[in-house]
Every structure is written in structure tokens, then in C-alpha cells.
Coordinates of C-alpha atoms in Angstrom, one line a residue:
X1 CA -22.7 18.6 -11.1
X2 CA -21.2 22.2 -10.9
X3 CA -20.3 24.0 -13.6
X4 CA -16.8 24.7 -12.4
X5 CA -16.0 21.2 -13.4
X6 CA -14.4 20.3 -16.5
X7 CA -13.4 17.0 -18.4
X8 CA -10.2 16.1 -17.8
X9 CA -9.4 15.9 -21.2
X10 CA -10.0 19.5 -21.4
X11 CA -8.3 20.5 -17.7
X12 CA -5.4 22.9 -19.3
X13 CA -7.1 24.8 -22.2
X14 CA -9.1 28.0 -21.3
X15 CA -11.7 27.0 -20.0
X16 CA -10.0 27.8 -16.5
X17 CA -9.0 31.0 -14.6
X18 CA -5.6 31.4 -14.5
X19 CA -5.5 32.3 -11.3
X20 CA -7.2 29.3 -9.4
X21 CA -5.1 27.4 -7.6
X22 CA -4.0 24.2 -8.0
X23 CA -2.0 23.1 -5.8
X24 CA -0.4 23.5 -2.4
X25 CA 3.3 21.7 -3.5
X26 CA 7.2 22.6 -2.2
X27 CA 5.6 25.6 0.7
X28 CA 3.1 28.3 -2.1
X29 CA 0.3 27.8 -4.4
X30 CA 0.9 27.2 -7.6
X31 CA -2.0 28.5 -10.3
X32 CA -3.5 27.0 -13.6
X33 CA -1.9 29.9 -16.0
X34 CA 1.7 27.7 -14.2
X35 CA 0.5 24.3 -14.0
X36 CA -0.3 25.3 -18.0
X37 CA 3.3 27.0 -18.4
X38 CA 5.3 24.2 -16.7
X39 CA 2.9 21.7 -19.0
X40 CA 3.9 23.7 -22.2
X41 CA 7.6 23.8 -21.7
X42 CA 7.7 20.1 -21.0
X43 CA 5.1 19.6 -23.8
X44 CA 7.7 20.6 -25.7
X45 CA 10.9 18.9 -24.6
X46 CA 9.3 15.2 -24.7
X47 CA 8.1 15.8 -28.4
X48 CA 12.1 16.6 -29.3
X49 CA 12.8 12.9 -27.9
X50 CA 12.9 9.5 -28.9
X51 CA 11.8 7.1 -26.6
X52 CA 7.3 6.8 -26.7
X53 CA 7.3 4.4 -23.7
X54 CA 7.9 6.8 -19.9
X55 CA 7.4 5.3 -17.0
X56 CA 6.4 7.7 -14.3
X57 CA 7.3 7.9 -10.8
X58 CA 6.8 11.2 -8.2
X59 CA 6.6 11.7 -4.7
X60 CA 5.1 14.3 -4.9
X61 CA 1.8 15.4 -6.5
X62 CA 2.2 18.6 -8.0
X63 CA 5.1 17.7 -10.5
X64 CA 3.4 14.3 -10.9
X65 CA 0.3 15.8 -12.4
X66 CA 3.3 17.9 -14.8
X67 CA 4.4 15.5 -16.2
X68 CA 1.9 13.2 -16.5
X69 CA 0.1 15.6 -18.5
X70 CA 3.2 16.8 -20.3
X71 CA 3.2 13.2 -21.7
X72 CA 0.3 13.1 -22.8
X73 CA 0.3 15.8 -24.2
X74 CA 3.3 14.5 -26.5
X75 CA 1.4 11.9 -27.2
X76 CA 4.1 9.1 -25.2
X77 CA 2.1 6.0 -23.1
X78 CA 2.7 6.6 -19.6
X79 CA 3.4 3.7 -16.8
X80 CA 2.7 4.8 -13.3
X81 CA 3.9 2.1 -11.2
X82 CA 3.0 1.5 -7.5
X83 CA 7.2 2.4 -6.4
X84 CA 10.6 3.1 -7.6
X85 CA 12.5 -0.1 -6.2
X86 CA 15.7 -0.9 -8.9
X87 CA 14.3 -5.0 -9.4
X88 CA 11.1 -2.0 -10.4
X89 CA 12.5 -0.1 -12.5
X90 CA 15.0 -2.7 -14.3
X91 CA 12.0 -4.3 -15.1
X92 CA 10.4 -1.7 -17.0
X93 CA 13.1 -0.7 -18.8
X94 CA 13.2 -4.5 -20.2
X95 CA 9.2 -3.3 -21.4
X96 CA 10.9 -0.4 -23.3
X97 CA 10.2 2.1 -20.6
X98 CA 12.5 5.3 -20.5
X99 CA 12.4 6.3 -16.3
X100 CA 11.2 9.7 -15.4
X101 CA 11.2 11.0 -12.1
X102 CA 12.0 10.1 -9.2
X103 CA 13.9 7.0 -9.6
X104 CA 17.8 6.2 -8.5
X105 CA 19.4 5.8 -11.1
X106 CA 17.3 8.7 -13.5
X107 CA 16.3 11.3 -10.7
X108 CA 15.2 14.5 -12.7
X109 CA 16.6 17.6 -10.7
X110 CA 14.3 20.6 -11.9
X111 CA 10.5 19.7 -13.4
X112 CA 10.4 23.6 -14.1
X113 CA 8.0 24.2 -12.6
X114 CA 8.3 27.9 -11.9
X115 CA 8.3 28.1 -16.0
X116 CA 7.4 31.0 -17.7
X117 CA 3.4 32.0 -18.1
X118 CA 2.6 32.0 -21.8
X119 CA -0.4 32.6 -22.3
X120 CA -0.6 33.2 -26.0
X121 CA 0.3 29.3 -26.1
X122 CA -3.3 26.8 -26.2
X123 CA -3.3 23.7 -25.9
X124 CA -5.9 21.9 -27.3
X125 CA -7.9 19.2 -25.2
X126 CA -6.9 15.5 -24.6
X127 CA -8.3 13.1 -27.0
X128 CA -9.3 10.8 -24.3
X129 CA -10.0 7.8 -26.1
X130 CA -6.3 7.2 -27.7
X131 CA -4.5 8.5 -24.4
X132 CA -3.2 6.0 -22.3
X133 CA -1.7 5.1 -18.6
X134 CA -0.7 1.6 -17.6
X135 CA -1.6 1.4 -13.9
X136 CA -0.3 -1.6 -12.2
X137 CA -2.2 -4.0 -10.1
X138 CA -0.4 -6.9 -8.0
X139 CA -1.9 -10.5 -9.1
X140 CA -3.2 -13.4 -6.3
X141 CA 1.2 -14.3 -7.0
X142 CA 2.3 -10.8 -6.2
X143 CA 3.4 -10.3 -9.5
X144 CA 2.7 -6.5 -10.8
X145 CA 0.6 -7.2 -13.5
X146 CA 0.4 -3.8 -15.7
X147 CA -3.0 -2.8 -16.7
X148 CA -4.3 -0.2 -19.5
X149 CA -6.6 2.8 -18.7
X150 CA -8.0 5.2 -21.7
X151 CA -7.9 9.0 -20.0
X152 CA -12.5 8.4 -21.0
X153 CA -11.8 5.9 -18.0
X154 CA -10.4 7.5 -15.8
X155 CA -12.5 11.1 -16.7
X156 CA -16.1 9.7 -16.1
X157 CA -14.7 7.9 -12.7
X158 CA -13.7 11.5 -12.3
X159 CA -17.7 12.6 -13.6
X160 CA -19.4 9.8 -11.5
X161 CA -16.9 11.4 -8.3
X162 CA -18.3 14.5 -8.7
X163 CA -21.5 14.3 -9.1
X164 CA -21.6 12.2 -5.8
X165 CA -20.2 13.7 -3.7
X166 CA -19.3 17.0 -4.9
X167 CA -21.2 19.4 -3.5
X168 CA -20.8 17.6 -0.1
X169 CA -17.1 18.8 -0.6
X170 CA -17.7 21.9 -2.3
X171 CA -14.3 23.9 -2.1
X172 CA -12.0 21.6 -0.1
X173 CA -8.8 21.0 -0.5
X174 CA -7.2 17.2 -0.9
X175 CA -4.8 15.7 1.4
X176 CA -3.8 12.4 0.7
X177 CA -1.9 9.7 3.1
X178 CA -2.1 7.2 0.1
X179 CA -0.4 7.6 -3.3
X180 CA -1.1 8.5 -6.5
X181 CA 1.2 6.1 -8.0
X182 CA -2.2 3.8 -7.4
X183 CA -5.2 4.0 -9.4
X184 CA -7.6 5.7 -6.0
X185 CA -4.9 7.9 -4.6
X186 CA -4.0 9.4 -9.0
X187 CA -7.5 9.8 -8.9
X188 CA -9.2 11.3 -5.8
X189 CA -5.9 13.0 -4.6
X190 CA -4.7 14.5 -8.9
X191 CA -7.8 13.9 -11.4
X192 CA -10.5 14.4 -9.7
X193 CA -9.5 17.8 -7.9
X194 CA -8.3 19.2 -11.3
X195 CA -10.9 18.7 -12.6
X196 CA -13.3 19.4 -10.0
X197 CA -11.4 22.9 -9.7
X198 CA -10.7 22.5 -6.2
X199 CA -7.3 22.3 -5.4
X200 CA -4.9 19.3 -4.1
X201 CA -1.8 19.1 -1.4
X202 CA 1.7 17.4 -2.9
X203 CA 2.9 16.2 -0.3
X204 CA 1.9 12.4 1.5
X205 CA 0.9 12.9 4.6
X206 CA 2.2 10.0 6.3
X207 CA 0.2 10.4 9.4
X208 CA -3.7 11.1 10.5
X209 CA -2.0 13.6 12.9
X210 CA 0.2 15.9 9.8
X211 CA -3.2 16.1 8.2
X212 CA -5.4 17.0 11.4
X213 CA -3.8 19.8 12.1
X214 CA -4.6 22.0 8.9
X215 CA -7.1 25.2 9.0
X216 CA -8.6 25.2 6.0
X217 CA -11.4 23.0 4.6
X218 CA -10.3 19.8 3.5
X219 CA -10.9 16.5 2.9
X220 CA -9.2 13.0 3.4
X221 CA -8.0 10.5 1.3
X222 CA -6.8 7.7 3.6
X223 CA -7.2 3.5 3.6
X224 CA -7.6 1.1 6.5
X225 CA -3.7 1.1 7.4
X226 CA -4.3 5.1 7.9
X227 CA -7.2 4.7 10.1
X228 CA -7.4 1.6 12.4
X229 CA -4.8 3.7 13.5
X230 CA -7.0 6.3 14.7
X231 CA -6.6 6.6 18.9
X232 CA -7.8 9.9 19.8
X233 CA -10.5 12.6 18.1
X234 CA -9.2 14.7 15.8
X235 CA -9.4 18.7 16.1
X236 CA -10.4 19.0 11.8
X237 CA -13.6 19.6 10.8
X238 CA -13.4 17.0 7.3
X239 CA -15.6 17.9 5.0
X240 CA -15.3 13.8 4.1
X241 CA -13.3 11.1 4.6
X242 CA -12.4 8.5 1.8
X243 CA -11.0 4.8 2.6
X244 CA -9.9 2.4 -0.3
X245 CA -7.2 -0.6 -0.9
X246 CA -9.4 -3.6 1.5
X247 CA -12.7 -3.3 3.5
X248 CA -12.5 -1.5 7.3
X249 CA -13.5 -3.2 9.6
X250 CA -15.9 -2.5 12.0
X251 CA -14.8 -1.5 15.0
X252 CA -12.5 0.6 13.2
X253 CA -15.2 2.1 11.1
X254 CA -16.3 3.5 15.0
X255 CA -13.4 4.4 15.9
X256 CA -12.8 7.1 12.9
X257 CA -16.1 8.4 13.8
X258 CA -15.6 8.7 17.3
X259 CA -12.6 10.1 16.8
X260 CA -13.9 12.4 13.3
X261 CA -17.4 12.8 13.8
X262 CA -17.8 11.5 11.0
X263 CA -18.2 8.0 9.4
X264 CA -15.0 7.0 6.7
X265 CA -16.9 6.8 2.5
X266 CA -15.3 3.4 1.8
X267 CA -15.1 3.0 -1.7
X268 CA -14.9 -0.8 -3.0
X269 CA -13.2 -1.7 -6.6
X270 CA -9.4 -2.7 -7.9
X271 CA -7.1 -1.1 -11.0
X272 CA -8.9 -3.1 -13.4
X273 CA -12.6 -2.4 -12.4
X274 CA -11.8 1.4 -10.8
X275 CA -14.2 1.8 -8.1
X276 CA -17.7 -0.3 -8.1
X277 CA -19.7 0.8 -5.2
X278 CA -19.5 2.9 -1.9
X279 CA -20.7 2.2 1.8
X280 CA -20.5 4.1 5.2
X281 CA -20.6 2.1 8.1
X282 CA -23.4 2.6 11.1
X283 CA -24.0 1.4 14.6
X284 CA -24.2 -2.2 13.0
X285 CA -21.9 -4.7 12.3
X286 CA -22.9 -5.8 8.4
X287 CA -22.8 -2.1 6.2
X288 CA -23.6 -3.3 2.4
X289 CA -22.2 -1.9 -0.5
X290 CA -24.3 0.6 -2.7
X291 CA -23.4 0.7 -6.9
X292 CA -22.0 3.6 -7.6
X293 CA -24.6 5.0 -11.3
X294 CA -24.5 2.9 -14.1
X295 CA -23.0 -0.6 -12.1
X296 CA -24.8 -3.7 -12.6
X297 CA -24.3 -6.7 -11.7
X298 CA -25.2 -10.4 -13.2
X299 CA -24.9 -13.7 -12.2
X300 CA -23.4 -16.6 -14.8
X301 CA -21.9 -19.7 -14.8
X302 CA -21.0 -19.7 -10.9
X303 CA -19.4 -16.5 -11.0
X304 CA -20.2 -12.5 -11.2
X305 CA -20.0 -10.2 -14.2
X306 CA -19.3 -7.1 -13.8
X307 CA -21.3 -4.2 -16.7
X308 CA -19.6 -0.2 -15.9
X309 CA -19.4 2.4 -17.9
X310 CA -16.1 2.7 -16.9
X311 CA -15.0 -0.5 -19.3
X312 CA -14.2 -0.6 -23.2
X313 CA -16.1 -1.5 -25.8
X314 CA -18.9 -2.6 -23.3
X315 CA -17.2 -5.5 -22.0
X316 CA -17.8 -7.2 -19.1
X317 CA -15.4 -8.2 -16.3
X318 CA -15.2 -10.7 -14.5
X319 CA -14.9 -11.1 -11.2
X320 CA -13.3 -12.9 -8.3
X321 CA -15.7 -11.8 -5.2
X322 CA -18.2 -13.7 -2.9
X323 CA -20.9 -11.3 -4.1
X324 CA -24.9 -11.5 -1.5
X325 CA -27.3 -9.7 -3.9
X326 CA -29.8 -7.8 -1.9
X327 CA -32.8 -7.0 -2.8
X328 CA -32.8 -3.5 -2.8
X329 CA -30.0 -3.6 -5.6
X330 CA -27.0 -3.3 -2.4
X331 CA -25.2 -6.0 -1.7
X332 CA -22.6 -7.9 0.9
X333 CA -19.4 -8.8 0.2
X334 CA -18.7 -12.8 1.8
X335 CA -14.8 -12.6 0.5
X336 CA -13.2 -13.7 -2.3
X337 CA -13.8 -16.9 -4.6
X338 CA -10.0 -17.7 -5.9
X339 CA -8.4 -18.1 -2.4
X340 CA -8.8 -22.3 -2.6
X341 CA -5.6 -23.8 -2.0
X342 CA -4.8 -27.6 -1.3
X343 CA -3.2 -28.6 1.8
X344 CA -2.6 -32.7 2.1
X345 CA -4.9 -33.3 -0.4
X346 CA -8.0 -31.2 1.2
X347 CA -9.6 -28.8 0.0
X348 CA -8.9 -24.8 2.5
X349 CA -10.4 -21.6 2.0
X350 CA -7.8 -18.9 3.0
X351 CA -10.7 -16.5 2.8
X352 CA -12.6 -18.7 5.3
X353 CA -9.0 -19.1 7.2
X354 CA -8.9 -15.7 8.5
X355 CA -12.6 -14.6 8.6
X356 CA -12.6 -17.7 11.5
X357 CA -9.0 -16.8 12.7
X358 CA -10.9 -13.1 13.0
X359 CA -14.0 -14.1 14.9
X360 CA -11.6 -15.1 17.7
X361 CA -11.9 -13.5 21.0
X362 CA -7.4 -12.8 20.8
X363 CA -8.0 -11.8 17.1
X364 CA -8.7 -8.4 14.9
X365 CA -6.8 -9.1 12.0
X366 CA -5.3 -12.2 10.2
X367 CA -3.7 -13.2 6.8
X368 CA -3.0 -16.6 6.0
X369 CA -1.2 -17.2 2.9
X370 CA 0.0 -21.0 1.1
X371 CA 3.7 -21.7 1.7
X372 CA 4.5 -24.4 -1.3
X373 CA 7.5 -26.0 -0.2
X374 CA 9.4 -29.4 0.2
X375 CA 5.7 -29.8 1.8
X376 CA 2.7 -27.4 1.7
X377 CA 1.8 -25.6 4.6
X378 CA -0.6 -22.9 5.9
X379 CA 1.3 -19.7 7.8
X380 CA -0.8 -17.3 9.2
X381 CA 0.2 -13.9 10.4
X382 CA -2.1 -12.3 13.0
X383 CA -3.3 -8.4 14.4
X384 CA -3.6 -10.2 18.4
X385 CA -6.1 -7.3 19.8
X386 CA -6.2 -6.0 23.7
X387 CA -7.8 -9.4 25.2
X388 CA -5.0 -11.2 23.3
X389 CA -1.8 -9.3 24.6
X390 CA -3.3 -10.6 27.7
X391 CA -3.6 -13.9 27.2
X392 CA 0.5 -13.6 25.5
X393 CA 1.7 -11.6 28.4
X394 CA 0.1 -14.8 30.7
X395 CA 0.5 -18.3 28.6
X396 CA 3.2 -17.0 26.4
X397 CA 3.6 -17.8 22.4
X398 CA 2.8 -21.4 22.9
X399 CA 0.4 -21.1 24.9
X400 CA -1.6 -18.5 23.0
X401 CA -1.3 -20.4 19.3
X402 CA -2.2 -23.5 21.2
X403 CA -5.1 -21.4 22.3
X404 CA -5.9 -20.6 18.8
X405 CA -5.5 -24.0 17.3
X406 CA -8.0 -25.6 19.0
X407 CA -10.8 -22.9 19.1
X408 CA -10.3 -23.3 14.9
X409 CA -10.4 -26.9 14.9
X410 CA -14.1 -26.2 15.3
X411 CA -14.5 -26.1 11.1
X412 CA -10.8 -27.3 10.3
X413 CA -9.1 -30.5 10.0
X414 CA -6.5 -30.7 12.0
X415 CA -4.2 -31.4 8.7
X416 CA -3.9 -28.1 7.1
X417 CA -4.5 -25.5 10.4
X418 CA -1.2 -23.1 10.3
X419 CA 2.2 -24.5 10.9
X420 CA 3.5 -20.9 10.6
X421 CA 2.8 -18.0 12.7
X422 CA 4.1 -14.6 12.8
X423 CA 3.0 -11.8 15.6
X424 CA 2.5 -8.6 14.4
X425 CA 1.6 -4.8 16.1
X426 CA -0.5 -4.3 12.0
X427 CA -0.6 -5.9 8.9
X428 CA 2.3 -4.8 7.1
X429 CA 0.9 -2.9 3.4
X430 CA 2.6 -2.0 -0.1
X431 CA 2.0 1.5 -0.9
X432 CA -0.9 1.0 -2.7
X433 CA -2.5 0.0 0.6
X434 CA -2.3 -4.1 -0.7
X435 CA -1.1 -6.5 2.6
X436 CA 2.3 -7.0 1.2
X437 CA 2.6 -10.4 1.0
X438 CA 5.9 -11.0 -0.8
X439 CA 7.0 -9.1 2.8
X440 CA 4.8 -12.1 4.3
X441 CA 6.2 -14.6 2.9
X442 CA 10.0 -13.8 3.2
X443 CA 9.5 -13.5 7.1
X444 CA 7.4 -16.5 7.6
X445 CA 9.8 -18.8 5.0
X446 CA 13.0 -17.8 5.5
X447 CA 16.0 -20.7 5.0
X448 CA 17.1 -21.8 8.6
X449 CA 20.2 -22.6 7.4
X450 CA 20.9 -18.7 7.2
X451 CA 18.4 -16.9 9.0
X452 CA 16.5 -16.5 12.5
X453 CA 13.4 -17.3 12.6
X454 CA 10.5 -14.4 12.5
X455 CA 8.2 -15.1 15.2
X456 CA 6.6 -11.5 15.8
X457 CA 7.1 -7.7 14.5
X458 CA 6.7 -4.2 15.0
X459 CA 7.0 -1.6 12.0
X460 CA 6.9 1.7 11.6
X461 CA 8.6 3.9 9.2
X462 CA 11.9 4.6 10.9
X463 CA 11.5 1.6 12.7
X464 CA 11.2 -2.3 13.2
X465 CA 11.5 -4.8 16.3
X466 CA 11.8 -8.3 15.4
X467 CA 10.9 -11.0 17.8
X468 CA 13.4 -13.8 16.7
X469 CA 14.1 -17.4 17.6
X470 CA 17.4 -18.9 16.5
X471 CA 17.8 -22.3 14.8
X472 CA 19.7 -25.2 15.4
X473 CA 20.1 -25.9 12.2
X474 CA 22.2 -22.7 11.6
X475 CA 25.2 -23.0 9.5
X476 CA 27.5 -21.1 11.7
X477 CA 27.0 -23.1 14.9
X478 CA 28.9 -26.3 13.2
X479 CA 32.4 -25.1 13.7
X480 CA 31.9 -21.1 15.9
X481 CA 33.3 -23.8 18.7
X482 CA 33.2 -27.4 18.8
X483 CA 30.7 -28.6 21.2
X484 CA 29.8 -25.1 22.5
X485 CA 27.8 -23.5 19.5
X486 CA 28.0 -19.4 20.5
X487 CA 26.2 -17.5 17.0
X488 CA 29.6 -15.3 14.9
X489 CA 29.2 -11.9 15.3
X490 CA 29.7 -11.0 12.1
X491 CA 26.2 -13.3 11.4
X492 CA 25.0 -10.9 13.6
X493 CA 25.8 -7.8 11.8
X494 CA 24.8 -9.1 8.5
X495 CA 21.7 -9.8 10.4
X496 CA 21.0 -6.5 11.0
X497 CA 21.9 -5.4 7.5
X498 CA 19.8 -7.8 5.5
X499 CA 16.4 -6.8 7.3
X500 CA 17.6 -3.8 7.1
X501 CA 17.3 -3.8 3.5
X502 CA 14.7 -6.0 4.1
X503 CA 12.1 -2.8 5.8
X504 CA 13.4 0.4 4.9
X505 CA 14.6 1.5 1.7
X506 CA 18.8 1.8 1.7
X507 CA 20.2 2.1 -1.9
X508 CA 23.6 3.9 -1.1
X509 CA 26.6 1.3 -0.7
X510 CA 27.6 0.5 2.5
X511 CA 30.4 2.4 4.1
X512 CA 31.4 1.9 7.4
X513 CA 30.4 0.4 11.1
X514 CA 31.5 2.0 14.3
X515 CA 30.5 1.8 18.0
X516 CA 30.2 -1.9 17.4
X517 CA 29.6 -4.1 20.9
X518 CA 29.3 -7.2 21.5
X519 CA 28.4 -7.9 24.9
X520 CA 26.4 -11.4 25.7
X521 CA 26.4 -15.0 23.9
X522 CA 23.7 -15.7 21.3
X523 CA 23.1 -19.8 21.2
X524 CA 21.1 -22.3 20.0
X525 CA 17.4 -21.7 21.0
X526 CA 17.7 -18.4 22.0
X527 CA 14.8 -15.9 22.0
X528 CA 15.8 -12.0 20.6
X529 CA 14.4 -8.7 20.2
X530 CA 16.3 -7.7 17.2
X531 CA 15.7 -3.8 17.2
X532 CA 16.5 -1.5 13.8
X533 CA 16.4 2.1 13.2
X534 CA 16.8 4.0 10.1
X535 CA 18.0 7.5 9.3
X536 CA 17.4 7.6 6.2
X537 CA 19.4 11.7 5.7
X538 CA 22.5 10.5 7.5
X539 CA 22.4 7.5 6.0
X540 CA 22.1 5.1 9.7
X541 CA 21.4 2.0 10.3
X542 CA 21.1 1.8 14.1
X543 CA 21.1 -2.1 15.4
X544 CA 20.9 -3.5 18.6
X545 CA 20.1 -7.3 19.8
X546 CA 18.7 -7.8 23.2
X547 CA 17.0 -10.5 25.3
X548 CA 15.3 -11.0 28.8
X549 CA 19.3 -11.3 30.2
X550 CA 19.5 -7.5 28.3
X551 CA 21.8 -6.2 25.4
X552 CA 23.8 -9.0 23.4
X553 CA 25.2 -6.6 20.5
X554 CA 24.7 -3.5 19.0
X555 CA 25.9 -0.8 16.4
X556 CA 25.1 1.5 13.6
X557 CA 26.3 0.8 10.0
X558 CA 26.8 4.0 7.5
X559 CA 26.0 3.9 4.3
X560 CA 26.7 6.4 1.8
X561 CA 30.4 8.2 0.4
X562 CA 33.4 7.1 2.8
X563 CA 34.1 10.5 4.3

């Protein structure tokens, strides 16, 4: 570990020169002296406030770091949620949190980043055993679960990372395509660089191309969602590429190596455990994981238990992972233990179903969900490879699904096979890099009296394209018109707004709509494509409904204050 490494609890003391670059934010570099000054200003401000618990959410990493350390120095409890949606804000306020940062109802306009230097002001080291953060993780139901973390735990993990890869990174800056509102992003793009004296870039780079167009030494903090989309060589030579949030498929790992000239370093762990192990995939399809220093796995009572220096009071943590321990101490992951469900009184492992789906010659990724309604059924969300897309074009959706079901019958009883299917261009993820199960559930189980059936989805940051089937049982057909049912135009507009708010962060009030056109009728049983495009700056949602016959309707919905 290099001499410049400083414990997190001491990174605002006088140990580091004032001109050390801390972060690149809003077009310029901020140094240690400026970071110290901003934290001092905020510490004084926060100490005068009576609230003890704060929910911190800021899009950019540098002002987030300023407020994080100021809250800790002010002896506040810091809650770090995964998003700043209104529902999350309401839940946090019900937990006694005061919102601070980029919240819609409580946005902070001035983060005091240009506070005047105060070299005479000394900040003592934080007490790492008492300074507390609360992170969040999604449980098996998708409900966010608070996970308390002491600064000491994060400090130990930063030390482990520096011992493992510090020499390799040297003076490289941290660039990220993941959020710091999750423990992986928080550690790898903020806390570890702060301790190691490396500069971190404040903004999130949403795609690989933006990360690659840099001309300074850097390492990339990414997720499988970003890495698997690489399709051409990148000019930038990264000091390292990290990935976490889920295992990287072998196919994607090989593509990363081909495009970047090096293999990604994958991190296995969770919010509760921190990083447990790492791996670098090679040509072989199965690559074992290597435990970080200090980690130990024990098998008792049909479960694996983790001993880790990141856990407090020498406690052990039960893991829900299926692990095959090798003679050399490494291990292979074989799915989860806690995804056993019952369908018609027959037990089914959703993990095994996903594994079998991904092994089929037409599918690259698969996610299965239990749909609990009047009759329990399984829903399958699949990403097709080139062969699968060709089969879809040749035989259509029914033919593709029939072949998939026939193949699955080799391993499963027909009664447990998926009955709901969703064809995706990629598996949607949350900001923390986890599978967005809530979104998938919503798409798989619409109210067929109110909404269309979603058959497929292609999703981009500002664009969504849905393949829809119009159910015969829609409530709107009964009276519109008798013996000649057609879908009312107002319903088409309502659907555009509904799915616009599902996929995009539309929080402004509705203002008006314009250039609305209805060209062709929509009847029961029609197959349609709904294309949505969101212009956040202008507050405009553009929609088009079309089919093989051409456009059916189009227009734009405008949000924000009425001009």
C-alpha cells in the first residue's frame, strides 16, 4: 500500500497537501484545500440544525462527497437511498429523515463548493467506529431494506482494495458509469480514491463512448449492463476495468477483452457483506472467484456462512448463494438458494429455469419471476441472440415461444413452464445495477381491462419502444362502438402518458398536448408498436402508435408550467 494512502477517517486532516487534486467537477479540478473549506462551511451549517437523520442524494459525486463528510463531521446519521423518486422521498421522511441534495421538493442550489480556503481551521479525525451511514439493498420482494454501515467497515474495504490493486492503478483517475448512491459506486468512485489520493470524476458517464474519449490515465467503474453493450474497440487504455452488480456472462467478458485489450475485474458481494471475492475471466467458460484477504467461507446447516473483516463484532453472515468450494480456496457460483417457488404444488427453482433458458441456442440472458394472481404462474423475460432474432423473424413470436417451451420440457414439468413472456433488447436495471424486478412485474402483469399486453421492450435513456397486443376484454370497447369496437383516442393518449411515466422521470405537472393525430383505427386483437421519446429539457413526451399498416396515432404531451 502506497505512502499516500490515508484512512477515510483522516482524509480531511492536514496529512494531504492542499493542492492535491480531489475531483474533476463542472469543468474544473477541485483540490484538497477547497474540499476541506467546503466541508468546513457545511459542517458549521449542519451543526446548527436540529435534525439528526439526513437522506443524502446528489447526482454528481463531488458535491455528494462534500455533504457526506460534512454530515459525518456534524455527527449526523447519513441515509443514502438508491434514487430520489417522490415515493422514496416520502418513505424517508416517514423514517424521520430530512432530505438534502437533489430532491425535487428540497433541492439545494448552492453546494458551497467555492468556499474561501480556511487553512487555520483544523478538522480532527472522525471516529470510524461511531460515524454511521445507512445504505439500501433490495430484498427478495424488491422492497428497499436499510443496511447500517460504520465508517470503519468502509475504511477496511478501501484498504483491502488498495492492497490488491493500488500499484496497478497508480495515479489513474476514477471514471464511472454507475451511481455512488450504491455501495459499489460509493467505494470505487469516491471513498477509495479519497483515501488513495486519486482524483475522481464527478459526473456519471452514461455510456462507454463517453468514458473512452479521455486522454488521461483512468480506471473505469462499470457494471455488466454497460460492459455487455461494447461492440467496437475503445481507444482508451484503462489502468483497470471493474464490474459489479452481477456476474458478467462469459460471452460479454470475452467481448470486453476484445474491445478494451484487457479483462474486466469482477467484484462479487452485496450491500450487507461488501466485496467478498473477485475474478478475471479468461478463455475458459467457467472462471472461479478468489476471496479477498481476510474472508473465510464455512458450510454449516446446508448453508454457507461468511466471516469477513468488514463485519462488526466478529459476526458471521449467512449467504443465500449456492457455492462450490475448490481445493485451492477459490469457488464457483451456481446460483441462489432462496429462489424456490411452488407452481401448482410443484417446486421450481427460478435460478435453474434462468440457467436452462440461457443455455438455449436462441437466448443470451433470461430473468424469471413468480406472478402471484388468482393462479400462480411464472413469467420469463428473455434477451435474444442473433439466432433467436432470426427465429423470431422466421416463425413469429408464437413459433419462437413454442420452441423454447418444447426445449424446457427436457428439464421441467409442463405445469411449471412460463406462461407470460417478455422479449427484451436488454434486461432493465436499477441505478444500483440490480435487475428492475418491479418494472418487469408491471410489464408482465398489466390490468387487461385497462392496459394492453406488453410483448416486447427496447429501452434507451430517452427512448422506449413497446410491442403491444390489444386485449379483447378492454373496458373501453364495450360502448365504443356497439358491434364495432375501436380504441378511443383519449385512451391512446392515456397509455402514452402511463408508459412515459413508467420509463422516464416525468415529475412536472401536465401542461397541454399538441399535434395530436389519429390516422387509423385500433381494434381488439391488434398488434402495435408504441414508440416514446422524452425530451427532459423541453418537458415534451413524443409518442407514436403504429403497426404493419403504418401509423395509427401520434402527438406530444407537454409538461411543466403553462406558458
